[in-house]
PDB file of C-alpha atoms in Angstrom:
ATOM      1  CA  MET A   1     243.032 -38.049 100.511  1.00 55.00           C
ATOM      2  CA  SER A   2     241.740 -38.961  97.091  1.00 64.00           C
ATOM      3  CA  GLU A   3     242.054 -36.580  94.200  1.00 68.00           C
ATOM      4  CA  THR A   4     238.280 -36.319  94.031  1.00 66.00           C
ATOM      5  CA  ASN A   5     238.078 -35.092  97.584  1.00 89.00           C
ATOM      6  CA  GLU A   6     240.855 -32.606  96.922  1.00 93.00           C
ATOM      7  CA  LEU A   7     238.819 -31.245  94.069  1.00 94.00           C
ATOM      8  CA  ARG A   8     235.729 -31.091  96.230  1.00 95.00           C
ATOM      9  CA  ASP A   9     237.696 -29.269  98.927  1.00 95.00           C
ATOM     10  CA  ALA A  10     239.046 -26.825  96.351  1.00 96.00           C
ATOM     11  CA  ILE A  11     235.527 -26.082  95.118  1.00 97.00           C
ATOM     12  CA  ALA A  12     234.245 -25.619  98.655  1.00 97.00           C
ATOM     13  CA  GLU A  13     237.154 -23.316  99.397  1.00 97.00           C
ATOM     14  CA  ALA A  14     236.527 -21.278  96.255  1.00 97.00           C
ATOM     15  CA  ILE A  15     232.872 -20.855  97.250  1.00 98.00           C
ATOM     16  CA  GLU A  16     233.904 -19.804 100.720  1.00 97.00           C
ATOM     17  CA  LYS A  17     236.644 -17.392  99.659  1.00 96.00           C
ATOM     18  CA  ASN A  18     234.953 -15.621  96.769  1.00 97.00           C
ATOM     19  CA  GLU A  19     232.067 -13.448  97.820  1.00 97.00           C
ATOM     20  CA  VAL A  20     230.419 -13.832  94.425  1.00 98.00           C
ATOM     21  CA  ILE A  21     231.313 -16.888  92.371  1.00 98.00           C
ATOM     22  CA  LEU A  22     229.676 -18.291  89.280  1.00 98.00           C
ATOM     23  CA  PHE A  23     230.225 -21.838  88.086  1.00 98.00           C
ATOM     24  CA  MET A  24     229.447 -21.838  84.397  1.00 98.00           C
ATOM     25  CA  LYS A  25     230.091 -23.451  81.041  1.00 97.00           C
ATOM     26  CA  GLY A  26     232.773 -21.396  79.347  1.00 97.00           C
ATOM     27  CA  SER A  27     233.843 -17.962  80.509  1.00 97.00           C
ATOM     28  CA  PRO A  28     231.948 -14.685  80.914  1.00 97.00           C
ATOM     29  CA  GLU A  29     233.676 -13.517  77.710  1.00 96.00           C
ATOM     30  CA  GLN A  30     232.943 -16.741  75.883  1.00 97.00           C
ATOM     31  CA  PRO A  31     230.038 -18.591  77.481  1.00 97.00           C
ATOM     32  CA  MET A  32     229.469 -22.036  75.987  1.00 96.00           C
ATOM     33  CA  CYS A  33     225.810 -22.381  76.887  1.00 94.00           C
ATOM     34  CA  GLY A  34     222.850 -20.031  76.718  1.00 95.00           C
ATOM     35  CA  PHE A  35     222.006 -20.455  80.388  1.00 96.00           C
ATOM     36  CA  SER A  36     225.540 -19.588  81.432  1.00 97.00           C
ATOM     37  CA  ALA A  37     225.534 -16.657  79.000  1.00 98.00           C
ATOM     38  CA  ARG A  38     222.353 -15.205  80.465  1.00 98.00           C
ATOM     39  CA  THR A  39     223.475 -15.622  84.046  1.00 98.00           C
ATOM     40  CA  SER A  40     226.936 -14.114  83.586  1.00 98.00           C
ATOM     41  CA  GLY A  41     225.334 -11.422  81.432  1.00 97.00           C
ATOM     42  CA  ALA A  42     223.021 -10.418  84.284  1.00 97.00           C
ATOM     43  CA  LEU A  43     225.982 -10.095  86.641  1.00 97.00           C
ATOM     44  CA  LYS A  44     227.930  -8.042  84.109  1.00 96.00           C
ATOM     45  CA  GLU A  45     224.919  -5.838  83.490  1.00 96.00           C
ATOM     46  CA  LEU A  46     224.829  -4.996  87.190  1.00 96.00           C
ATOM     47  CA  GLY A  47     228.541  -4.279  87.190  1.00 95.00           C
ATOM     48  CA  ALA A  48     229.081  -7.085  89.695  1.00 96.00           C
ATOM     49  CA  VAL A  49     232.577  -8.245  90.501  1.00 95.00           C
ATOM     50  CA  PHE A  50     232.559 -12.010  90.430  1.00 97.00           C
ATOM     51  CA  ALA A  51     234.834 -14.990  90.183  1.00 97.00           C
ATOM     52  CA  ALA A  52     233.963 -17.421  87.418  1.00 98.00           C
ATOM     53  CA  VAL A  53     234.827 -21.097  87.152  1.00 97.00           C
ATOM     54  CA  ASP A  54     234.499 -22.961  83.881  1.00 97.00           C
ATOM     55  CA  VAL A  55     233.219 -26.463  84.639  1.00 97.00           C
ATOM     56  CA  LEU A  56     233.845 -27.791  81.136  1.00 96.00           C
ATOM     57  CA  PRO A  57     237.581 -28.627  81.291  1.00 95.00           C
ATOM     58  CA  ASP A  58     236.963 -31.476  83.756  1.00 94.00           C
ATOM     59  CA  PRO A  59     233.604 -33.254  84.209  1.00 92.00           C
ATOM     60  CA  ARG A  60     234.515 -33.964  87.818  1.00 94.00           C
ATOM     61  CA  ILE A  61     234.196 -30.265  88.674  1.00 95.00           C
ATOM     62  CA  ARG A  62     230.527 -30.435  87.860  1.00 94.00           C
ATOM     63  CA  GLN A  63     230.054 -33.730  89.710  1.00 93.00           C
ATOM     64  CA  GLU A  64     231.731 -32.477  92.845  1.00 95.00           C
ATOM     65  CA  LEU A  65     230.016 -29.094  92.678  1.00 96.00           C
ATOM     66  CA  SER A  66     226.588 -30.713  92.397  1.00 94.00           C
ATOM     67  CA  ALA A  67     227.433 -33.005  95.305  1.00 94.00           C
ATOM     68  CA  ILE A  68     228.279 -29.967  97.441  1.00 95.00           C
ATOM     69  CA  SER A  69     225.376 -27.795  96.340  1.00 96.00           C
ATOM     70  CA  ASN A  70     222.660 -30.422  95.903  1.00 94.00           C
ATOM     71  CA  TRP A  71     221.879 -28.697  92.616  1.00 95.00           C
ATOM     72  CA  PRO A  72     222.023 -30.631  89.346  1.00 93.00           C
ATOM     73  CA  THR A  73     222.472 -27.962  86.727  1.00 94.00           C
ATOM     74  CA  ILE A  74     225.000 -25.384  85.563  1.00 96.00           C
ATOM     75  CA  PRO A  75     225.286 -22.403  86.019  1.00 97.00           C
ATOM     76  CA  GLN A  76     225.293 -22.020  89.789  1.00 98.00           C
ATOM     77  CA  LEU A  77     225.712 -18.671  91.479  1.00 98.00           C
ATOM     78  CA  PHE A  78     226.964 -18.432  95.049  1.00 98.00           C
ATOM     79  CA  VAL A  79     226.988 -15.250  97.091  1.00 98.00           C
ATOM     80  CA  LYS A  80     228.709 -15.228 100.478  1.00 97.00           C
ATOM     81  CA  GLY A  81     228.977 -19.002 100.415  1.00 97.00           C
ATOM     82  CA  GLU A  82     225.276 -19.595  99.750  1.00 96.00           C
ATOM     83  CA  LEU A  83     223.728 -20.970  96.584  1.00 98.00           C
ATOM     84  CA  VAL A  84     221.565 -18.210  95.145  1.00 97.00           C
ATOM     85  CA  GLY A  85     220.351 -20.256  92.223  1.00 97.00           C
ATOM     86  CA  GLY A  86     220.739 -21.394  88.677  1.00 97.00           C
ATOM     87  CA  CYS A  87     219.830 -19.457  85.567  1.00 97.00           C
ATOM     88  CA  ASP A  88     216.065 -19.414  86.171  1.00 97.00           C
ATOM     89  CA  ILE A  89     216.262 -18.080  89.706  1.00 97.00           C
ATOM     90  CA  VAL A  90     219.039 -15.609  88.940  1.00 97.00           C
ATOM     91  CA  MET A  91     217.140 -14.191  85.961  1.00 97.00           C
ATOM     92  CA  GLU A  92     213.923 -14.011  87.985  1.00 96.00           C
ATOM     93  CA  MET A  93     215.828 -12.130  90.684  1.00 96.00           C
ATOM     94  CA  HIS A  94     217.408  -9.894  88.074  1.00 96.00           C
ATOM     95  CA  ASP A  95     213.941  -8.968  86.793  1.00 96.00           C
ATOM     96  CA  THR A  96     212.666  -8.099  90.249  1.00 95.00           C
ATOM     97  CA  GLY A  97     215.789  -6.258  91.401  1.00 95.00           C
ATOM     98  CA  GLU A  98     216.494  -8.873  94.066  1.00 95.00           C
ATOM     99  CA  LEU A  99     219.746  -9.847  92.390  1.00 97.00           C
ATOM    100  CA  ALA A 100     221.212  -6.377  92.807  1.00 96.00           C
ATOM    101  CA  ALA A 101     220.059  -6.412  96.422  1.00 96.00           C
ATOM    102  CA  VAL A 102     221.682  -9.780  97.132  1.00 96.00           C
ATOM    103  CA  LEU A 103     224.878  -8.521  95.517  1.00 96.00           C
ATOM    104  CA  GLY A 104     224.735  -5.308  97.503  1.00 93.00           C
ATOM    105  CA  ILE A 105     224.615  -3.227  94.335  1.00 89.00           C
ATOM    106  CA  ASP A 106     222.226  -0.313  94.259  1.00 77.00           C
ATOM    107  CA  ALA A 107     223.844   1.925  91.669  1.00 54.00           C
ATOM    108  CA  PRO A 108     223.067   1.479  87.980  1.00 56.00           C
ATOM    109  CA  PRO A 109     225.777  -0.454  86.115  1.00 50.00           C
ATOM    110  CA  ALA A 110     227.456   2.606  84.630  1.00 50.00           C
ATOM    111  CA  ALA A 111     227.843   4.215  88.031  1.00 44.00           C
ATOM    112  CA  ALA A 112     228.701   1.033  89.908  1.00 46.00           C
ATOM    113  CA  PRO A 113     231.888   1.474  91.876  1.00 48.00           C
ATOM    114  CA  GLN A 114     234.775  -0.826  91.091  1.00 51.00           C
ATOM    115  CA  ALA A 115     235.156  -3.270  93.924  1.00 49.00           C
ATOM    116  CA  GLU A 116     238.498  -4.518  95.009  1.00 47.00           C
ATOM    117  CA  ALA A 117     240.015  -7.665  93.603  1.00 47.00           C
ATOM    118  CA  GLN A 118     238.848 -10.960  94.964  1.00 52.00           C
ATOM    119  CA  ALA A 119     240.853 -13.642  96.692  1.00 49.00           C
ATOM    120  CA  ALA A 120     243.448 -15.533  94.700  1.00 46.00           C
ATOM    121  CA  PRO A 121     242.208 -18.590  92.839  1.00 49.00           C
ATOM    122  CA  ALA A 122     242.323 -21.931  94.578  1.00 50.00           C
ATOM    123  CA  ALA A 123     244.884 -24.208  92.985  1.00 53.00           C
ATOM    124  CA  PRO A 124     243.056 -26.914  90.975  1.00 60.00           C
ATOM    125  CA  LEU A 125     240.369 -24.570  89.713  1.00 73.00           C
ATOM    126  CA  GLN A 126     240.826 -21.886  87.168  1.00 72.00           C
ATOM    127  CA  ILE A 127     238.987 -18.930  88.534  1.00 71.00           C
ATOM    128  CA  GLU A 128     238.805 -15.692  86.688  1.00 69.00           C
ATOM    129  CA  ASN A 129     238.557 -12.561  88.649  1.00 61.00           C
ATOM    130  CA  ARG A 130     236.160 -10.163  87.090  1.00 55.00           C
ATOM    131  CA  LEU A 131     237.256  -6.585  87.419  1.00 51.00           C
ATOM    132  CA  ASP A 132     235.541  -4.856  84.531  1.00 47.00           C
TER     133      ASP A 132
ATOM    134  CA  MET B   1     214.228 -38.691  74.618  1.00 78.00           C
ATOM    135  CA  ALA B   2     211.305 -37.619  76.683  1.00 90.00           C
ATOM    136  CA  THR B   3     208.222 -35.768  75.577  1.00 95.00           C
ATOM    137  CA  PRO B   4     206.774 -32.768  77.396  1.00 97.00           C
ATOM    138  CA  ASP B   5     203.816 -34.983  78.365  1.00 97.00           C
ATOM    139  CA  GLU B   6     206.138 -37.510  79.985  1.00 97.00           C
ATOM    140  CA  ILE B   7     207.964 -34.809  81.928  1.00 97.00           C
ATOM    141  CA  LYS B   8     204.620 -33.308  82.959  1.00 98.00           C
ATOM    142  CA  ALA B   9     203.381 -36.710  84.190  1.00 97.00           C
ATOM    143  CA  ARG B  10     206.568 -37.323  86.153  1.00 97.00           C
ATOM    144  CA  ILE B  11     206.404 -33.928  87.860  1.00 98.00           C
ATOM    145  CA  GLU B  12     202.703 -34.245  88.668  1.00 98.00           C
ATOM    146  CA  THR B  13     203.244 -37.779  90.018  1.00 97.00           C
ATOM    147  CA  GLY B  14     206.377 -36.796  91.896  1.00 97.00           C
ATOM    148  CA  ILE B  15     204.718 -33.833  93.590  1.00 97.00           C
ATOM    149  CA  PRO B  16     201.171 -34.959  94.395  1.00 96.00           C
ATOM    150  CA  GLY B  17     198.610 -32.263  93.777  1.00 96.00           C
ATOM    151  CA  SER B  18     200.900 -30.246  91.515  1.00 97.00           C
ATOM    152  CA  ARG B  19     200.102 -28.966  88.069  1.00 98.00           C
ATOM    153  CA  ALA B  20     202.849 -28.725  85.491  1.00 98.00           C
ATOM    154  CA  ASP B  21     202.826 -27.012  82.139  1.00 98.00           C
ATOM    155  CA  VAL B  22     205.792 -28.406  80.210  1.00 98.00           C
ATOM    156  CA  GLN B  23     207.070 -27.302  76.850  1.00 97.00           C
ATOM    157  CA  SER B  24     209.909 -28.333  74.598  1.00 96.00           C
ATOM    158  CA  ASP B  25     210.932 -27.659  71.036  1.00 95.00           C
ATOM    159  CA  ASP B  26     213.365 -30.545  70.810  1.00 95.00           C
ATOM    160  CA  ASN B  27     212.461 -33.048  73.588  1.00 94.00           C
ATOM    161  CA  VAL B  28     215.794 -32.473  75.300  1.00 94.00           C
ATOM    162  CA  HIS B  29     215.466 -28.888  76.533  1.00 94.00           C
ATOM    163  CA  PHE B  30     212.341 -28.407  78.618  1.00 96.00           C
ATOM    164  CA  THR B  31     210.620 -25.483  80.244  1.00 97.00           C
ATOM    165  CA  ALA B  32     208.227 -26.230  83.076  1.00 97.00           C
ATOM    166  CA  HIS B  33     205.848 -24.031  84.979  1.00 98.00           C
ATOM    167  CA  VAL B  34     204.910 -25.900  88.131  1.00 98.00           C
ATOM    168  CA  ILE B  35     202.203 -24.899  90.579  1.00 98.00           C
ATOM    169  CA  ALA B  36     202.097 -26.862  93.826  1.00 98.00           C
ATOM    170  CA  ASP B  37     200.889 -26.544  97.401  1.00 97.00           C
ATOM    171  CA  ALA B  38     204.128 -28.275  98.347  1.00 97.00           C
ATOM    172  CA  PHE B  39     205.996 -25.056  97.507  1.00 97.00           C
ATOM    173  CA  ALA B  40     204.256 -23.106 100.252  1.00 97.00           C
ATOM    174  CA  GLY B  41     206.581 -21.784 102.895  1.00 96.00           C
ATOM    175  CA  ILE B  42     209.828 -22.815 101.213  1.00 96.00           C
ATOM    176  CA  GLY B  43     212.265 -20.711  99.213  1.00 95.00           C
ATOM    177  CA  ARG B  44     212.818 -20.862  95.479  1.00 95.00           C
ATOM    178  CA  ILE B  45     215.952 -22.961  95.810  1.00 96.00           C
ATOM    179  CA  GLU B  46     214.049 -25.607  97.762  1.00 97.00           C
ATOM    180  CA  GLN B  47     211.124 -25.411  95.333  1.00 97.00           C
ATOM    181  CA  HIS B  48     213.404 -26.128  92.419  1.00 97.00           C
ATOM    182  CA  ARG B  49     215.178 -28.879  94.372  1.00 96.00           C
ATOM    183  CA  LEU B  50     211.806 -30.569  94.938  1.00 97.00           C
ATOM    184  CA  VAL B  51     211.243 -30.706  91.188  1.00 97.00           C
ATOM    185  CA  TYR B  52     214.826 -31.684  90.315  1.00 96.00           C
ATOM    186  CA  GLY B  53     214.641 -34.380  92.999  1.00 95.00           C
ATOM    187  CA  ILE B  54     212.002 -36.246  90.994  1.00 96.00           C
ATOM    188  CA  PHE B  55     214.606 -37.063  88.392  1.00 95.00           C
ATOM    189  CA  ALA B  56     217.420 -39.571  88.704  1.00 92.00           C
ATOM    190  CA  GLU B  57     220.935 -38.384  89.382  1.00 86.00           C
ATOM    191  CA  GLY B  58     222.520 -37.408  86.084  1.00 85.00           C
ATOM    192  CA  GLU B  59     219.215 -37.394  84.245  1.00 92.00           C
ATOM    193  CA  ILE B  60     219.052 -33.620  84.175  1.00 90.00           C
ATOM    194  CA  GLY B  61     222.126 -32.515  82.310  1.00 83.00           C
ATOM    195  CA  GLY B  62     222.161 -35.968  80.723  1.00 87.00           C
ATOM    196  CA  PRO B  63     219.193 -37.219  78.655  1.00 90.00           C
ATOM    197  CA  ILE B  64     217.259 -34.158  79.750  1.00 93.00           C
ATOM    198  CA  HIS B  65     219.749 -31.488  78.699  1.00 90.00           C
ATOM    199  CA  ALA B  66     217.946 -28.720  80.514  1.00 91.00           C
ATOM    200  CA  LEU B  67     214.870 -28.267  82.632  1.00 95.00           C
ATOM    201  CA  SER B  68     214.095 -24.614  83.038  1.00 95.00           C
ATOM    202  CA  LEU B  69     211.741 -24.034  85.955  1.00 96.00           C
ATOM    203  CA  ARG B  70     209.246 -21.517  87.177  1.00 96.00           C
ATOM    204  CA  THR B  71     207.606 -22.523  90.399  1.00 97.00           C
ATOM    205  CA  GLU B  72     204.731 -21.019  92.329  1.00 96.00           C
ATOM    206  CA  THR B  73     202.043 -21.829  94.840  1.00 96.00           C
ATOM    207  CA  PRO B  74     198.383 -21.998  93.768  1.00 95.00           C
TER     208      PRO B  74
END
């Protein structure tokens, strides 16, 4: 199996294994793009627990991700294995309250219960587990 | 570099009957509001994919750094 396919498999596995996973530029603590900052910010605001993958360290992550998702831009948010959207859709859903609904969050951020830790990261991807 | 008018023309040609209002401050980051009958009955993801699909692979994220979308039906 080529290295590229291994990477694609690892991305697919990460999407499958993490209930909420955000592919972004940079990290939630240090986003490297305004779109990624807004999207991770919306998740943090809702108190969502999410895995985050930085696509910047290797351009192939983005290539393979886009091939899987049929979506050209970063960030990309997946919930329960399904692409929810990029920044525009996620922010639109955040405004309407749909984002909280999709995430199964109905409490305000301050009162949001701490969810349990997510699955361990898949090997070739650096996935941060968000527990705050 | 593309101008908002060029992006508008490509969207309106790519999705017949659509109307696009495209803005950009720098001709690399664009914001488009697209209204099209073609969006009827499909979800937001598919609506955005229709618009993204007009552009060549690598064009968005490449020469077009960002294309922020708002889509709706007439």
